[in-house]
mmCIF file of C-alpha atoms in Angstrom:
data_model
loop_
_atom_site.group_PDB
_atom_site.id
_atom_site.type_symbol
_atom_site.label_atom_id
_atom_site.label_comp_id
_atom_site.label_asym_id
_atom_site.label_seq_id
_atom_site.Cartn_x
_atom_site.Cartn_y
_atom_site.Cartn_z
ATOM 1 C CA UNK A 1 0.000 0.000 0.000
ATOM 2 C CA UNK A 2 0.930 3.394 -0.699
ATOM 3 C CA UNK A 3 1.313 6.185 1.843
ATOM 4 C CA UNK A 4 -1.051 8.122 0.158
ATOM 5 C CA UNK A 5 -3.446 4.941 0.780
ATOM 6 C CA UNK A 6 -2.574 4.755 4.401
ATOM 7 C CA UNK A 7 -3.005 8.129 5.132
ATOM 8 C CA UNK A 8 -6.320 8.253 3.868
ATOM 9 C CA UNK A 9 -7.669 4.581 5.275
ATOM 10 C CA UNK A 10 -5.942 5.830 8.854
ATOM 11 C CA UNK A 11 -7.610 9.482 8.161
ATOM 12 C CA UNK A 12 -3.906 10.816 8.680
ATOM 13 C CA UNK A 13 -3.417 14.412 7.359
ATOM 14 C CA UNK A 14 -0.485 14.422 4.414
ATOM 15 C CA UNK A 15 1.432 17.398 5.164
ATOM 16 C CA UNK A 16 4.271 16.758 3.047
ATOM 17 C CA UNK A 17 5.011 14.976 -0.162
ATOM 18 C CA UNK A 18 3.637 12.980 -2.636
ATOM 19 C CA UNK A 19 3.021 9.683 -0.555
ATOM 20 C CA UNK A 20 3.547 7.207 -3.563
ATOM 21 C CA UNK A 21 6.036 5.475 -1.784
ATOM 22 C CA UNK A 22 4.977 2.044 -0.683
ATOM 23 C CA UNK A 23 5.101 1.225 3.319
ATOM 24 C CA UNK A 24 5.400 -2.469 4.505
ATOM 25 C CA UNK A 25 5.978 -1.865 7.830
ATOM 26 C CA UNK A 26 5.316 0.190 11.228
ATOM 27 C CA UNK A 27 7.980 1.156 13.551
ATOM 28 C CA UNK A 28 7.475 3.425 16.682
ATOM 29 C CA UNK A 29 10.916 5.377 18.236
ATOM 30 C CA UNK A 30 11.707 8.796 19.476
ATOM 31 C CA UNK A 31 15.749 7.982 20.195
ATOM 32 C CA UNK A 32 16.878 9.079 16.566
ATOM 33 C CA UNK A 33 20.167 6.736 16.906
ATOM 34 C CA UNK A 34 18.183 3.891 17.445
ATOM 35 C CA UNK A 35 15.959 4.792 14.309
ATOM 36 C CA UNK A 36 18.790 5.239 12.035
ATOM 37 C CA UNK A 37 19.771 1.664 12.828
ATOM 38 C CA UNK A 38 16.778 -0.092 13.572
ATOM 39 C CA UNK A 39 13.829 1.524 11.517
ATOM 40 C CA UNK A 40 12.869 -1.134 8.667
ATOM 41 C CA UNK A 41 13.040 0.784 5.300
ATOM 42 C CA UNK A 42 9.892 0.987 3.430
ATOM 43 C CA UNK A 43 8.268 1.106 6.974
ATOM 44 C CA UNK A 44 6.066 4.064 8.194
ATOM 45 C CA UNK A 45 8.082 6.036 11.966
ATOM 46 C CA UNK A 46 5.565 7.154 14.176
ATOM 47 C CA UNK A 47 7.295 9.409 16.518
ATOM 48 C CA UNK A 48 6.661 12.589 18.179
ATOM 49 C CA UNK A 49 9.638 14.251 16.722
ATOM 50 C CA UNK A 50 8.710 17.199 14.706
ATOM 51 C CA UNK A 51 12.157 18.507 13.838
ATOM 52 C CA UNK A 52 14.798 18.730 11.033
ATOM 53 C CA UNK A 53 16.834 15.876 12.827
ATOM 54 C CA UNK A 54 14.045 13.624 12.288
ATOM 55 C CA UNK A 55 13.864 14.758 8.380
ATOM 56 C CA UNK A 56 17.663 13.571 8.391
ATOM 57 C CA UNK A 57 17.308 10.116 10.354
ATOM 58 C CA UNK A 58 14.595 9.468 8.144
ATOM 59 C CA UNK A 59 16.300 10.089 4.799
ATOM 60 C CA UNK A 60 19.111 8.100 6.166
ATOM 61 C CA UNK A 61 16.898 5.042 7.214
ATOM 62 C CA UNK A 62 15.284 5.483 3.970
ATOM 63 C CA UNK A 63 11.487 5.045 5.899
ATOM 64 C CA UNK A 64 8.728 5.410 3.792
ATOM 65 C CA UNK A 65 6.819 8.206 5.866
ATOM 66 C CA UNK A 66 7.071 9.962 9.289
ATOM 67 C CA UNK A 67 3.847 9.810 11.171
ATOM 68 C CA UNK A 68 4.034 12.993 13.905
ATOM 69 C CA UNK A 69 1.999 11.446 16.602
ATOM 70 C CA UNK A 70 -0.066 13.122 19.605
ATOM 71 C CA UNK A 71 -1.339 15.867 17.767
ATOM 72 C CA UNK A 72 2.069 17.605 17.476
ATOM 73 C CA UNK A 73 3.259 19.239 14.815
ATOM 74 C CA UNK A 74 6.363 19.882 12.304
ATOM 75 C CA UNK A 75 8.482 22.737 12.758
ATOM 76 C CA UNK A 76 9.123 25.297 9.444
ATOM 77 C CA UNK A 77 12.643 23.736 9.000
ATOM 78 C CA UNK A 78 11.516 20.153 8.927
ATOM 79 C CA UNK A 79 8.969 21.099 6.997
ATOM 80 C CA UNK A 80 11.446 23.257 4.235
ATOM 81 C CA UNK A 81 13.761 20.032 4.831
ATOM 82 C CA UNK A 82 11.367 17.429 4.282
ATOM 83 C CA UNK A 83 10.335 18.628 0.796
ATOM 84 C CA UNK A 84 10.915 15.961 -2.420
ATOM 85 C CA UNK A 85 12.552 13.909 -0.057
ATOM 86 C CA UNK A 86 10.122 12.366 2.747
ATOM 87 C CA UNK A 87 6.155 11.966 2.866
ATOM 88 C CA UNK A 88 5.336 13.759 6.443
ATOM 89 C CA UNK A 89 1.851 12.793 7.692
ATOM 90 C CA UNK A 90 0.436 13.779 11.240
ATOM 91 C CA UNK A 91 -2.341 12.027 13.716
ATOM 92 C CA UNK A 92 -4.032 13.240 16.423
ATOM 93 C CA UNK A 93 -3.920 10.142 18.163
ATOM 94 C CA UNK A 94 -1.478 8.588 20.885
ATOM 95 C CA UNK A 95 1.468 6.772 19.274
ATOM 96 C CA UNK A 96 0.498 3.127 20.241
ATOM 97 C CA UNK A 97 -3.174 3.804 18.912
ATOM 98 C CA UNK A 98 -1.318 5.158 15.582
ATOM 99 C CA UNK A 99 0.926 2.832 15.078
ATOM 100 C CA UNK A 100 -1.804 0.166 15.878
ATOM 101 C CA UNK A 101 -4.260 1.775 12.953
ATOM 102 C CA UNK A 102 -0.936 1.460 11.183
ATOM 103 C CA UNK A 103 -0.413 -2.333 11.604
ATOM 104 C CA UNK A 104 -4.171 -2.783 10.808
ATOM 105 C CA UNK A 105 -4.112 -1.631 7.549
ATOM 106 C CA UNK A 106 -0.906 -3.571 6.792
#
């Protein structure tokens, strides 16, 4: 499934990005380290991370999508940063509850 598809099945806002690229997987982390060794590629990061550093670790752990969690929201420079190179979507729910709509559509 695409982002784009998850997104709207999940009723996720797209803030960012096209969301054609396909997501297999979930994966939940707010330690950036850990992500950028750990995070599946091709998997959607719910975190509550809003920042360029996240835009970075993402690119670098080539996930499919960042999923800001708990209603927060993504700063101007992750936004600017994010831009042709990551699909940024946001939820207003709890992480567990997103990444569990997550895993149900997968």
């Amino acid at each position: 499934m695409t982002v784009r598809e998850l997104s709207e099945r999940c009723g996720f806002d797209l803030t960012c990005g096209e969301g054609e690229r396909e997501v297999s997987s979930v994966y939940c982390c707010d330690l950036l380290s850990i992500v950028m060794g750990r995070a599946p590629a091709q998997s959607a990061w719910v975190t509550v991370i809003g920042n360029v550093n996240s835009i970075a670790v993402a690119t670098l752990a080539e996930v499919s999508c960042i999923v800001l969690a708990e209603g927060f929201s993504y700063d101007a420079d992750a936004l600017s940063a994010a831009k042709g190179k990551v699909t940024l979507l946001t939820s207003g729910l709890p992480v567990y509850e997103t990444a569990c709509k997550i895993g149900a559509q997968l």
